PDB file of N, CA and C in Angstrom:
ATOM      1  N   MET O   1      47.699 -39.261 -14.345  1.00 38.00           N
ATOM      2  CA  MET O   1      46.555 -39.420 -15.228  1.00 38.00           C
ATOM      3  C   MET O   1      45.275 -39.210 -14.429  1.00 38.00           C
ATOM      4  N   THR O   2      44.327 -38.494 -14.998  1.00 50.00           N
ATOM      5  CA  THR O   2      43.080 -38.215 -14.307  1.00 50.00           C
ATOM      6  C   THR O   2      41.958 -39.082 -14.847  1.00 50.00           C
ATOM      7  N   ASP O   3      40.896 -39.197 -14.066  1.00 77.00           N
ATOM      8  CA  ASP O   3      39.717 -39.934 -14.493  1.00 77.00           C
ATOM      9  C   ASP O   3      38.928 -39.123 -15.515  1.00 77.00           C
ATOM     10  N   THR O   4      38.151 -39.821 -16.306  1.00 84.00           N
ATOM     11  CA  THR O   4      37.307 -39.171 -17.292  1.00 84.00           C
ATOM     12  C   THR O   4      36.035 -38.665 -16.632  1.00 84.00           C
ATOM     13  N   ARG O   5      35.690 -37.426 -16.901  1.00 85.00           N
ATOM     14  CA  ARG O   5      34.458 -36.850 -16.355  1.00 85.00           C
ATOM     15  C   ARG O   5      33.244 -37.512 -16.969  1.00 85.00           C
ATOM     16  N   LEU O   6      32.238 -37.717 -16.145  1.00 87.00           N
ATOM     17  CA  LEU O   6      30.965 -38.293 -16.584  1.00 87.00           C
ATOM     18  C   LEU O   6      29.915 -37.210 -16.669  1.00 87.00           C
ATOM     19  N   ASP O   7      28.894 -37.452 -17.469  1.00 88.00           N
ATOM     20  CA  ASP O   7      27.752 -36.563 -17.543  1.00 88.00           C
ATOM     21  C   ASP O   7      26.907 -36.770 -16.284  1.00 88.00           C
ATOM     22  N   VAL O   8      26.696 -35.721 -15.509  1.00 91.00           N
ATOM     23  CA  VAL O   8      25.996 -35.842 -14.228  1.00 91.00           C
ATOM     24  C   VAL O   8      24.565 -36.321 -14.423  1.00 91.00           C
ATOM     25  N   ALA O   9      23.846 -35.792 -15.390  1.00 91.00           N
ATOM     26  CA  ALA O   9      22.448 -36.187 -15.608  1.00 91.00           C
ATOM     27  C   ALA O   9      22.342 -37.685 -15.904  1.00 91.00           C
ATOM     28  N   LYS O  10      23.225 -38.199 -16.733  1.00 91.00           N
ATOM     29  CA  LYS O  10      23.210 -39.630 -17.034  1.00 91.00           C
ATOM     30  C   LYS O  10      23.595 -40.452 -15.809  1.00 91.00           C
ATOM     31  N   THR O  11      24.557 -39.969 -15.069  1.00 90.00           N
ATOM     32  CA  THR O  11      25.017 -40.666 -13.866  1.00 90.00           C
ATOM     33  C   THR O  11      23.884 -40.794 -12.849  1.00 90.00           C
ATOM     34  N   LEU O  12      23.099 -39.747 -12.696  1.00 94.00           N
ATOM     35  CA  LEU O  12      22.033 -39.744 -11.693  1.00 94.00           C
ATOM     36  C   LEU O  12      20.902 -40.711 -12.015  1.00 94.00           C
ATOM     37  N   LYS O  13      20.775 -41.114 -13.257  1.00 94.00           N
ATOM     38  CA  LYS O  13      19.745 -42.097 -13.610  1.00 94.00           C
ATOM     39  C   LYS O  13      19.977 -43.420 -12.893  1.00 94.00           C
ATOM     40  N   ASP O  14      21.241 -43.740 -12.611  1.00 93.00           N
ATOM     41  CA  ASP O  14      21.592 -44.976 -11.911  1.00 93.00           C
ATOM     42  C   ASP O  14      21.767 -44.775 -10.408  1.00 93.00           C
ATOM     43  N   LEU O  15      21.613 -43.562  -9.942  1.00 96.00           N
ATOM     44  CA  LEU O  15      21.758 -43.239  -8.523  1.00 96.00           C
ATOM     45  C   LEU O  15      20.561 -42.408  -8.067  1.00 96.00           C
ATOM     46  N   PRO O  16      19.393 -43.023  -7.916  1.00 95.00           N
ATOM     47  CA  PRO O  16      18.173 -42.258  -7.656  1.00 95.00           C
ATOM     48  C   PRO O  16      18.145 -41.478  -6.341  1.00 95.00           C
ATOM     49  N   ALA O  17      18.951 -41.851  -5.364  1.00 96.00           N
ATOM     50  CA  ALA O  17      18.949 -41.138  -4.086  1.00 96.00           C
ATOM     51  C   ALA O  17      19.821 -39.877  -4.131  1.00 96.00           C
ATOM     52  N   TRP O  18      20.561 -39.709  -5.199  1.00 97.00           N
ATOM     53  CA  TRP O  18      21.484 -38.588  -5.333  1.00 97.00           C
ATOM     54  C   TRP O  18      20.893 -37.512  -6.225  1.00 97.00           C
ATOM     55  N   ARG O  19      21.429 -36.283  -6.103  1.00 96.00           N
ATOM     56  CA  ARG O  19      20.993 -35.180  -6.970  1.00 96.00           C
ATOM     57  C   ARG O  19      22.216 -34.377  -7.411  1.00 96.00           C
ATOM     58  N   ALA O  20      22.024 -33.612  -8.454  1.00 95.00           N
ATOM     59  CA  ALA O  20      23.105 -32.756  -8.943  1.00 95.00           C
ATOM     60  C   ALA O  20      23.326 -31.618  -7.957  1.00 95.00           C
ATOM     61  N   HIS O  21      24.575 -31.241  -7.797  1.00 94.00           N
ATOM     62  CA  HIS O  21      24.937 -30.139  -6.910  1.00 94.00           C
ATOM     63  C   HIS O  21      25.223 -28.900  -7.746  1.00 94.00           C
ATOM     64  N   ASP O  22      24.618 -27.810  -7.360  1.00 85.00           N
ATOM     65  CA  ASP O  22      24.895 -26.538  -8.026  1.00 85.00           C
ATOM     66  C   ASP O  22      26.083 -25.901  -7.332  1.00 85.00           C
ATOM     67  N   GLY O  23      27.174 -25.818  -8.041  1.00 84.00           N
ATOM     68  CA  GLY O  23      28.369 -25.246  -7.434  1.00 84.00           C
ATOM     69  C   GLY O  23      29.399 -24.912  -8.477  1.00 84.00           C
ATOM     70  N   ASP O  24      30.625 -24.740  -8.029  1.00 86.00           N
ATOM     71  CA  ASP O  24      31.688 -24.317  -8.929  1.00 86.00           C
ATOM     72  C   ASP O  24      32.195 -25.430  -9.837  1.00 86.00           C
ATOM     73  N   ARG O  25      31.861 -26.685  -9.532  1.00 87.00           N
ATOM     74  CA  ARG O  25      32.240 -27.816 -10.393  1.00 87.00           C
ATOM     75  C   ARG O  25      31.127 -28.851 -10.321  1.00 87.00           C
ATOM     76  N   PRO O  26      31.000 -29.677 -11.363  1.00 93.00           N
ATOM     77  CA  PRO O  26      29.979 -30.725 -11.327  1.00 93.00           C
ATOM     78  C   PRO O  26      30.217 -31.670 -10.146  1.00 93.00           C
ATOM     79  N   ALA O  27      29.138 -31.994  -9.446  1.00 96.00           N
ATOM     80  CA  ALA O  27      29.211 -32.886  -8.293  1.00 96.00           C
ATOM     81  C   ALA O  27      27.835 -33.497  -8.067  1.00 96.00           C
ATOM     82  N   ILE O  28      27.816 -34.565  -7.262  1.00 97.00           N
ATOM     83  CA  ILE O  28      26.555 -35.163  -6.844  1.00 97.00           C
ATOM     84  C   ILE O  28      26.477 -35.097  -5.327  1.00 97.00           C
ATOM     85  N   THR O  29      25.261 -35.031  -4.807  1.00 97.00           N
ATOM     86  CA  THR O  29      25.080 -34.847  -3.378  1.00 97.00           C
ATOM     87  C   THR O  29      23.915 -35.676  -2.859  1.00 97.00           C
ATOM     88  N   ARG O  30      24.005 -36.013  -1.585  1.00 97.00           N
ATOM     89  CA  ARG O  30      22.936 -36.758  -0.918  1.00 97.00           C
ATOM     90  C   ARG O  30      22.913 -36.363   0.552  1.00 97.00           C
ATOM     91  N   THR O  31      21.708 -36.229   1.100  1.00 97.00           N
ATOM     92  CA  THR O  31      21.526 -35.994   2.525  1.00 97.00           C
ATOM     93  C   THR O  31      20.877 -37.230   3.119  1.00 97.00           C
ATOM     94  N   LEU O  32      21.442 -37.720   4.215  1.00 97.00           N
ATOM     95  CA  LEU O  32      20.934 -38.917   4.884  1.00 97.00           C
ATOM     96  C   LEU O  32      20.571 -38.571   6.317  1.00 97.00           C
ATOM     97  N   LYS O  33      19.493 -39.170   6.802  1.00 97.00           N
ATOM     98  CA  LYS O  33      19.070 -38.952   8.177  1.00 97.00           C
ATOM     99  C   LYS O  33      19.013 -40.307   8.878  1.00 97.00           C
ATOM    100  N   PHE O  34      19.615 -40.359  10.068  1.00 96.00           N
ATOM    101  CA  PHE O  34      19.691 -41.586  10.838  1.00 96.00           C
ATOM    102  C   PHE O  34      18.896 -41.451  12.130  1.00 96.00           C
ATOM    103  N   ALA O  35      18.849 -42.511  12.900  1.00 94.00           N
ATOM    104  CA  ALA O  35      18.079 -42.520  14.147  1.00 94.00           C
ATOM    105  C   ALA O  35      18.649 -41.532  15.162  1.00 94.00           C
ATOM    106  N   ASP O  36      19.976 -41.406  15.184  1.00 95.00           N
ATOM    107  CA  ASP O  36      20.617 -40.536  16.165  1.00 95.00           C
ATOM    108  C   ASP O  36      22.066 -40.283  15.747  1.00 95.00           C
ATOM    109  N   PHE O  37      22.779 -39.562  16.599  1.00 96.00           N
ATOM    110  CA  PHE O  37      24.166 -39.217  16.305  1.00 96.00           C
ATOM    111  C   PHE O  37      25.045 -40.456  16.188  1.00 96.00           C
ATOM    112  N   ASN O  38      24.856 -41.430  17.082  1.00 95.00           N
ATOM    113  CA  ASN O  38      25.693 -42.636  17.040  1.00 95.00           C
ATOM    114  C   ASN O  38      25.549 -43.378  15.718  1.00 95.00           C
ATOM    115  N   ALA O  39      24.325 -43.488  15.221  1.00 95.00           N
ATOM    116  CA  ALA O  39      24.098 -44.168  13.942  1.00 95.00           C
ATOM    117  C   ALA O  39      24.743 -43.386  12.800  1.00 95.00           C
ATOM    118  N   ALA O  40      24.605 -42.070  12.820  1.00 96.00           N
ATOM    119  CA  ALA O  40      25.198 -41.235  11.775  1.00 96.00           C
ATOM    120  C   ALA O  40      26.717 -41.338  11.806  1.00 96.00           C
ATOM    121  N   PHE O  41      27.296 -41.288  12.989  1.00 96.00           N
ATOM    122  CA  PHE O  41      28.753 -41.348  13.108  1.00 96.00           C
ATOM    123  C   PHE O  41      29.270 -42.732  12.733  1.00 96.00           C
ATOM    124  N   GLY O  42      28.539 -43.778  13.095  1.00 96.00           N
ATOM    125  CA  GLY O  42      28.927 -45.130  12.698  1.00 96.00           C
ATOM    126  C   GLY O  42      28.941 -45.278  11.188  1.00 96.00           C
ATOM    127  N   PHE O  43      27.924 -44.725  10.534  1.00 97.00           N
ATOM    128  CA  PHE O  43      27.865 -44.727   9.071  1.00 97.00           C
ATOM    129  C   PHE O  43      29.073 -44.001   8.480  1.00 97.00           C
ATOM    130  N   MET O  44      29.383 -42.838   9.011  1.00 97.00           N
ATOM    131  CA  MET O  44      30.510 -42.063   8.502  1.00 97.00           C
ATOM    132  C   MET O  44      31.822 -42.828   8.674  1.00 97.00           C
ATOM    133  N   THR O  45      31.959 -43.536   9.773  1.00 97.00           N
ATOM    134  CA  THR O  45      33.166 -44.321  10.005  1.00 97.00           C
ATOM    135  C   THR O  45      33.301 -45.415   8.959  1.00 97.00           C
ATOM    136  N   ARG O  46      32.195 -46.085   8.680  1.00 97.00           N
ATOM    137  CA  ARG O  46      32.224 -47.158   7.670  1.00 97.00           C
ATOM    138  C   ARG O  46      32.604 -46.599   6.303  1.00 97.00           C
ATOM    139  N   VAL O  47      32.009 -45.480   5.920  1.00 97.00           N
ATOM    140  CA  VAL O  47      32.312 -44.857   4.631  1.00 97.00           C
ATOM    141  C   VAL O  47      33.753 -44.355   4.608  1.00 97.00           C
ATOM    142  N   ALA O  48      34.220 -43.802   5.725  1.00 98.00           N
ATOM    143  CA  ALA O  48      35.597 -43.290   5.783  1.00 98.00           C
ATOM    144  C   ALA O  48      36.615 -44.388   5.516  1.00 98.00           C
ATOM    145  N   LEU O  49      36.368 -45.573   6.043  1.00 98.00           N
ATOM    146  CA  LEU O  49      37.298 -46.686   5.813  1.00 98.00           C
ATOM    147  C   LEU O  49      37.357 -47.056   4.329  1.00 98.00           C
ATOM    148  N   MET O  50      36.211 -47.096   3.663  1.00 97.00           N
ATOM    149  CA  MET O  50      36.186 -47.404   2.229  1.00 97.00           C
ATOM    150  C   MET O  50      36.816 -46.266   1.426  1.00 97.00           C
ATOM    151  N   ALA O  51      36.477 -45.041   1.757  1.00 97.00           N
ATOM    152  CA  ALA O  51      37.017 -43.887   1.033  1.00 97.00           C
ATOM    153  C   ALA O  51      38.544 -43.867   1.125  1.00 97.00           C
ATOM    154  N   ASP O  52      39.062 -44.198   2.285  1.00 97.00           N
ATOM    155  CA  ASP O  52      40.508 -44.207   2.446  1.00 97.00           C
ATOM    156  C   ASP O  52      41.147 -45.307   1.595  1.00 97.00           C
ATOM    157  N   LYS O  53      40.513 -46.485   1.538  1.00 97.00           N
ATOM    158  CA  LYS O  53      41.017 -47.567   0.676  1.00 97.00           C
ATOM    159  C   LYS O  53      41.026 -47.144  -0.787  1.00 97.00           C
ATOM    160  N   MET O  54      39.996 -46.384  -1.180  1.00 96.00           N
ATOM    161  CA  MET O  54      39.881 -45.923  -2.563  1.00 96.00           C
ATOM    162  C   MET O  54      40.776 -44.715  -2.848  1.00 96.00           C
ATOM    163  N   ASP O  55      41.280 -44.093  -1.799  1.00 95.00           N
ATOM    164  CA  ASP O  55      41.991 -42.825  -1.913  1.00 95.00           C
ATOM    165  C   ASP O  55      41.119 -41.798  -2.638  1.00 95.00           C
ATOM    166  N   HIS O  56      39.865 -41.773  -2.209  1.00 95.00           N
ATOM    167  CA  HIS O  56      38.880 -40.863  -2.795  1.00 95.00           C
ATOM    168  C   HIS O  56      37.937 -40.424  -1.683  1.00 95.00           C
ATOM    169  N   HIS O  57      38.093 -39.225  -1.213  1.00 94.00           N
ATOM    170  CA  HIS O  57      37.437 -38.791   0.016  1.00 94.00           C
ATOM    171  C   HIS O  57      36.290 -37.819  -0.254  1.00 94.00           C
ATOM    172  N   PRO O  58      35.158 -38.048   0.401  1.00 96.00           N
ATOM    173  CA  PRO O  58      34.000 -37.175   0.189  1.00 96.00           C
ATOM    174  C   PRO O  58      34.167 -35.837   0.903  1.00 96.00           C
ATOM    175  N   GLU O  59      33.418 -34.875   0.436  1.00 97.00           N
ATOM    176  CA  GLU O  59      33.217 -33.639   1.191  1.00 97.00           C
ATOM    177  C   GLU O  59      31.920 -33.882   1.944  1.00 97.00           C
ATOM    178  N   TRP O  60      31.955 -33.771   3.266  1.00 97.00           N
ATOM    179  CA  TRP O  60      30.742 -34.078   4.014  1.00 97.00           C
ATOM    180  C   TRP O  60      30.683 -33.320   5.322  1.00 97.00           C
ATOM    181  N   SER O  61      29.471 -33.313   5.894  1.00 98.00           N
ATOM    182  CA  SER O  61      29.277 -32.701   7.201  1.00 98.00           C
ATOM    183  C   SER O  61      28.249 -33.525   7.960  1.00 98.00           C
ATOM    184  N   ASN O  62      28.311 -33.396   9.265  1.00 97.00           N
ATOM    185  CA  ASN O  62      27.403 -34.127  10.146  1.00 97.00           C
ATOM    186  C   ASN O  62      26.865 -33.173  11.196  1.00 97.00           C
ATOM    187  N   VAL O  63      25.551 -33.136  11.339  1.00 97.00           N
ATOM    188  CA  VAL O  63      24.900 -32.423  12.426  1.00 97.00           C
ATOM    189  C   VAL O  63      23.914 -33.402  13.044  1.00 97.00           C
ATOM    190  N   TYR O  64      24.217 -33.839  14.242  1.00 96.00           N
ATOM    191  CA  TYR O  64      23.460 -34.799  15.018  1.00 96.00           C
ATOM    192  C   TYR O  64      23.125 -36.053  14.202  1.00 96.00           C
ATOM    193  N   ASP O  65      21.891 -36.158  13.675  1.00 96.00           N
ATOM    194  CA  ASP O  65      21.458 -37.375  12.982  1.00 96.00           C
ATOM    195  C   ASP O  65      21.525 -37.255  11.458  1.00 96.00           C
ATOM    196  N   ARG O  66      22.054 -36.145  10.951  1.00 97.00           N
ATOM    197  CA  ARG O  66      22.063 -35.874   9.510  1.00 97.00           C
ATOM    198  C   ARG O  66      23.490 -35.849   8.975  1.00 97.00           C
ATOM    199  N   VAL O  67      23.676 -36.484   7.831  1.00 97.00           N
ATOM    200  CA  VAL O  67      24.963 -36.474   7.137  1.00 97.00           C
ATOM    201  C   VAL O  67      24.722 -35.957   5.721  1.00 97.00           C
ATOM    202  N   GLU O  68      25.442 -34.925   5.344  1.00 98.00           N
ATOM    203  CA  GLU O  68      25.358 -34.381   3.995  1.00 98.00           C
ATOM    204  C   GLU O  68      26.666 -34.717   3.280  1.00 98.00           C
ATOM    205  N   ILE O  69      26.537 -35.286   2.078  1.00 98.00           N
ATOM    206  CA  ILE O  69      27.705 -35.754   1.334  1.00 98.00           C
ATOM    207  C   ILE O  69      27.733 -35.129  -0.050  1.00 98.00           C
ATOM    208  N   LEU O  70      28.912 -34.701  -0.468  1.00 97.00           N
ATOM    209  CA  LEU O  70      29.125 -34.191  -1.815  1.00 97.00           C
ATOM    210  C   LEU O  70      30.288 -34.972  -2.412  1.00 97.00           C
ATOM    211  N   LEU O  71      30.076 -35.513  -3.606  1.00 97.00           N
ATOM    212  CA  LEU O  71      31.122 -36.261  -4.295  1.00 97.00           C
ATOM    213  C   LEU O  71      31.494 -35.580  -5.600  1.00 97.00           C
ATOM    214  N   THR O  72      32.785 -35.401  -5.790  1.00 96.00           N
ATOM    215  CA  THR O  72      33.348 -34.886  -7.029  1.00 96.00           C
ATOM    216  C   THR O  72      34.814 -35.305  -7.062  1.00 96.00           C
ATOM    217  N   THR O  73      35.367 -35.415  -8.235  1.00 94.00           N
ATOM    218  CA  THR O  73      36.781 -35.745  -8.377  1.00 94.00           C
ATOM    219  C   THR O  73      37.510 -34.468  -8.740  1.00 94.00           C
ATOM    220  N   HIS O  74      38.260 -33.935  -7.802  1.00 90.00           N
ATOM    221  CA  HIS O  74      38.915 -32.641  -7.998  1.00 90.00           C
ATOM    222  C   HIS O  74      39.891 -32.652  -9.173  1.00 90.00           C
ATOM    223  N   ASP O  75      40.638 -33.750  -9.338  1.00 89.00           N
ATOM    224  CA  ASP O  75      41.607 -33.826 -10.445  1.00 89.00           C
ATOM    225  C   ASP O  75      40.939 -33.750 -11.812  1.00 89.00           C
ATOM    226  N   ALA O  76      39.701 -34.233 -11.899  1.00 90.00           N
ATOM    227  CA  ALA O  76      38.971 -34.234 -13.173  1.00 90.00           C
ATOM    228  C   ALA O  76      38.017 -33.057 -13.282  1.00 90.00           C
ATOM    229  N   ASP O  77      37.907 -32.280 -12.207  1.00 90.00           N
ATOM    230  CA  ASP O  77      37.001 -31.136 -12.164  1.00 90.00           C
ATOM    231  C   ASP O  77      35.565 -31.552 -12.467  1.00 90.00           C
ATOM    232  N   GLY O  78      35.147 -32.683 -11.874  1.00 92.00           N
ATOM    233  CA  GLY O  78      33.780 -33.156 -12.078  1.00 92.00           C
ATOM    234  C   GLY O  78      33.576 -34.557 -11.533  1.00 92.00           C
ATOM    235  N   VAL O  79      32.483 -35.176 -11.944  1.00 94.00           N
ATOM    236  CA  VAL O  79      32.099 -36.509 -11.478  1.00 94.00           C
ATOM    237  C   VAL O  79      32.756 -37.574 -12.354  1.00 94.00           C
ATOM    238  N   THR O  80      33.335 -38.600 -11.699  1.00 95.00           N
ATOM    239  CA  THR O  80      33.987 -39.695 -12.415  1.00 95.00           C
ATOM    240  C   THR O  80      33.493 -41.033 -11.854  1.00 95.00           C
ATOM    241  N   ASP O  81      34.035 -42.108 -12.408  1.00 95.00           N
ATOM    242  CA  ASP O  81      33.698 -43.447 -11.918  1.00 95.00           C
ATOM    243  C   ASP O  81      34.016 -43.619 -10.437  1.00 95.00           C
ATOM    244  N   LYS O  82      35.026 -42.926  -9.944  1.00 95.00           N
ATOM    245  CA  LYS O  82      35.348 -43.003  -8.518  1.00 95.00           C
ATOM    246  C   LYS O  82      34.161 -42.533  -7.673  1.00 95.00           C
ATOM    247  N   ASP O  83      33.514 -41.461  -8.114  1.00 96.00           N
ATOM    248  CA  ASP O  83      32.364 -40.937  -7.380  1.00 96.00           C
ATOM    249  C   ASP O  83      31.187 -41.907  -7.428  1.00 96.00           C
ATOM    250  N   VAL O  84      30.975 -42.495  -8.579  1.00 96.00           N
ATOM    251  CA  VAL O  84      29.877 -43.454  -8.739  1.00 96.00           C
ATOM    252  C   VAL O  84      30.121 -44.677  -7.852  1.00 96.00           C
ATOM    253  N   THR O  85      31.336 -45.178  -7.845  1.00 96.00           N
ATOM    254  CA  THR O  85      31.669 -46.336  -7.009  1.00 96.00           C
ATOM    255  C   THR O  85      31.456 -46.020  -5.530  1.00 96.00           C
ATOM    256  N   LEU O  86      31.921 -44.860  -5.098  1.00 97.00           N
ATOM    257  CA  LEU O  86      31.744 -44.488  -3.697  1.00 97.00           C
ATOM    258  C   LEU O  86      30.271 -44.230  -3.382  1.00 97.00           C
ATOM    259  N   ALA O  87      29.534 -43.620  -4.294  1.00 97.00           N
ATOM    260  CA  ALA O  87      28.102 -43.378  -4.080  1.00 97.00           C
ATOM    261  C   ALA O  87      27.348 -44.699  -3.909  1.00 97.00           C
ATOM    262  N   ARG O  88      27.678 -45.683  -4.710  1.00 97.00           N
ATOM    263  CA  ARG O  88      27.024 -46.994  -4.583  1.00 97.00           C
ATOM    264  C   ARG O  88      27.373 -47.644  -3.247  1.00 97.00           C
ATOM    265  N   PHE O  89      28.610 -47.522  -2.819  1.00 97.00           N
ATOM    266  CA  PHE O  89      28.987 -48.046  -1.512  1.00 97.00           C
ATOM    267  C   PHE O  89      28.196 -47.324  -0.417  1.00 97.00           C
ATOM    268  N   ILE O  90      28.102 -46.011  -0.520  1.00 97.00           N
ATOM    269  CA  ILE O  90      27.354 -45.210   0.459  1.00 97.00           C
ATOM    270  C   ILE O  90      25.895 -45.657   0.498  1.00 97.00           C
ATOM    271  N   ASP O  91      25.289 -45.863  -0.652  1.00 96.00           N
ATOM    272  CA  ASP O  91      23.890 -46.311  -0.696  1.00 96.00           C
ATOM    273  C   ASP O  91      23.722 -47.649   0.018  1.00 96.00           C
ATOM    274  N   GLY O  92      24.622 -48.577  -0.221  1.00 95.00           N
ATOM    275  CA  GLY O  92      24.552 -49.877   0.435  1.00 95.00           C
ATOM    276  C   GLY O  92      24.769 -49.780   1.932  1.00 95.00           C
ATOM    277  N   ALA O  93      25.750 -48.985   2.336  1.00 96.00           N
ATOM    278  CA  ALA O  93      26.018 -48.806   3.766  1.00 96.00           C
ATOM    279  C   ALA O  93      24.832 -48.150   4.459  1.00 96.00           C
ATOM    280  N   ALA O  94      24.241 -47.161   3.815  1.00 95.00           N
ATOM    281  CA  ALA O  94      23.091 -46.467   4.411  1.00 95.00           C
ATOM    282  C   ALA O  94      21.913 -47.414   4.584  1.00 95.00           C
ATOM    283  N   ALA O  95      21.660 -48.223   3.571  1.00 92.00           N
ATOM    284  CA  ALA O  95      20.538 -49.171   3.642  1.00 92.00           C
ATOM    285  C   ALA O  95      20.745 -50.177   4.776  1.00 92.00           C
ATOM    286  N   GLY O  96      21.989 -50.561   4.998  1.00 90.00           N
ATOM    287  CA  GLY O  96      22.287 -51.532   6.039  1.00 90.00           C
ATOM    288  C   GLY O  96      22.379 -50.939   7.433  1.00 90.00           C
ATOM    289  N   MET O  97      22.326 -49.618   7.533  1.00 88.00           N
ATOM    290  CA  MET O  97      22.493 -48.976   8.845  1.00 88.00           C
ATOM    291  C   MET O  97      21.282 -48.162   9.256  1.00 88.00           C
ATOM    292  N   GLY O  98      20.148 -48.440   8.656  1.00 80.00           N
ATOM    293  CA  GLY O  98      18.901 -47.822   9.107  1.00 80.00           C
ATOM    294  C   GLY O  98      18.697 -46.379   8.735  1.00 80.00           C
ATOM    295  N   VAL O  99      19.170 -45.982   7.558  1.00 85.00           N
ATOM    296  CA  VAL O  99      18.947 -44.596   7.130  1.00 85.00           C
ATOM    297  C   VAL O  99      17.451 -44.339   7.020  1.00 85.00           C
ATOM    298  N   LYS O 100      17.019 -43.147   7.435  1.00 79.00           N
ATOM    299  CA  LYS O 100      15.606 -42.782   7.398  1.00 79.00           C
ATOM    300  C   LYS O 100      15.252 -42.085   6.097  1.00 79.00           C
ATOM    301  N   SER O 101      16.229 -41.484   5.449  1.00 68.00           N
ATOM    302  CA  SER O 101      15.943 -40.789   4.181  1.00 68.00           C
ATOM    303  C   SER O 101      17.140 -40.797   3.284  1.00 68.00           C
TER     304      SER O 101
END
């Protein structure tokens, strides 16, 4: 059974740090900037542990102090509650780890 797709525009009203991703499927994205590589990698480690517990893994990349994240649920071909839950966790983790943007 797959998750129900959500309307991205409505979803973003509750996630102000995120934006819609233009791509082959509906997704939400956020770019975060940290003090340095160690802070960025520490953040990614914290998110990775939660993502693994959720069995819902982000598409992301890291270059030095910047982390770019894209969330979508592949089985639903779009954004679902899983993405919203992980996005909220990411927002909280970022706030607690000194994100600059």
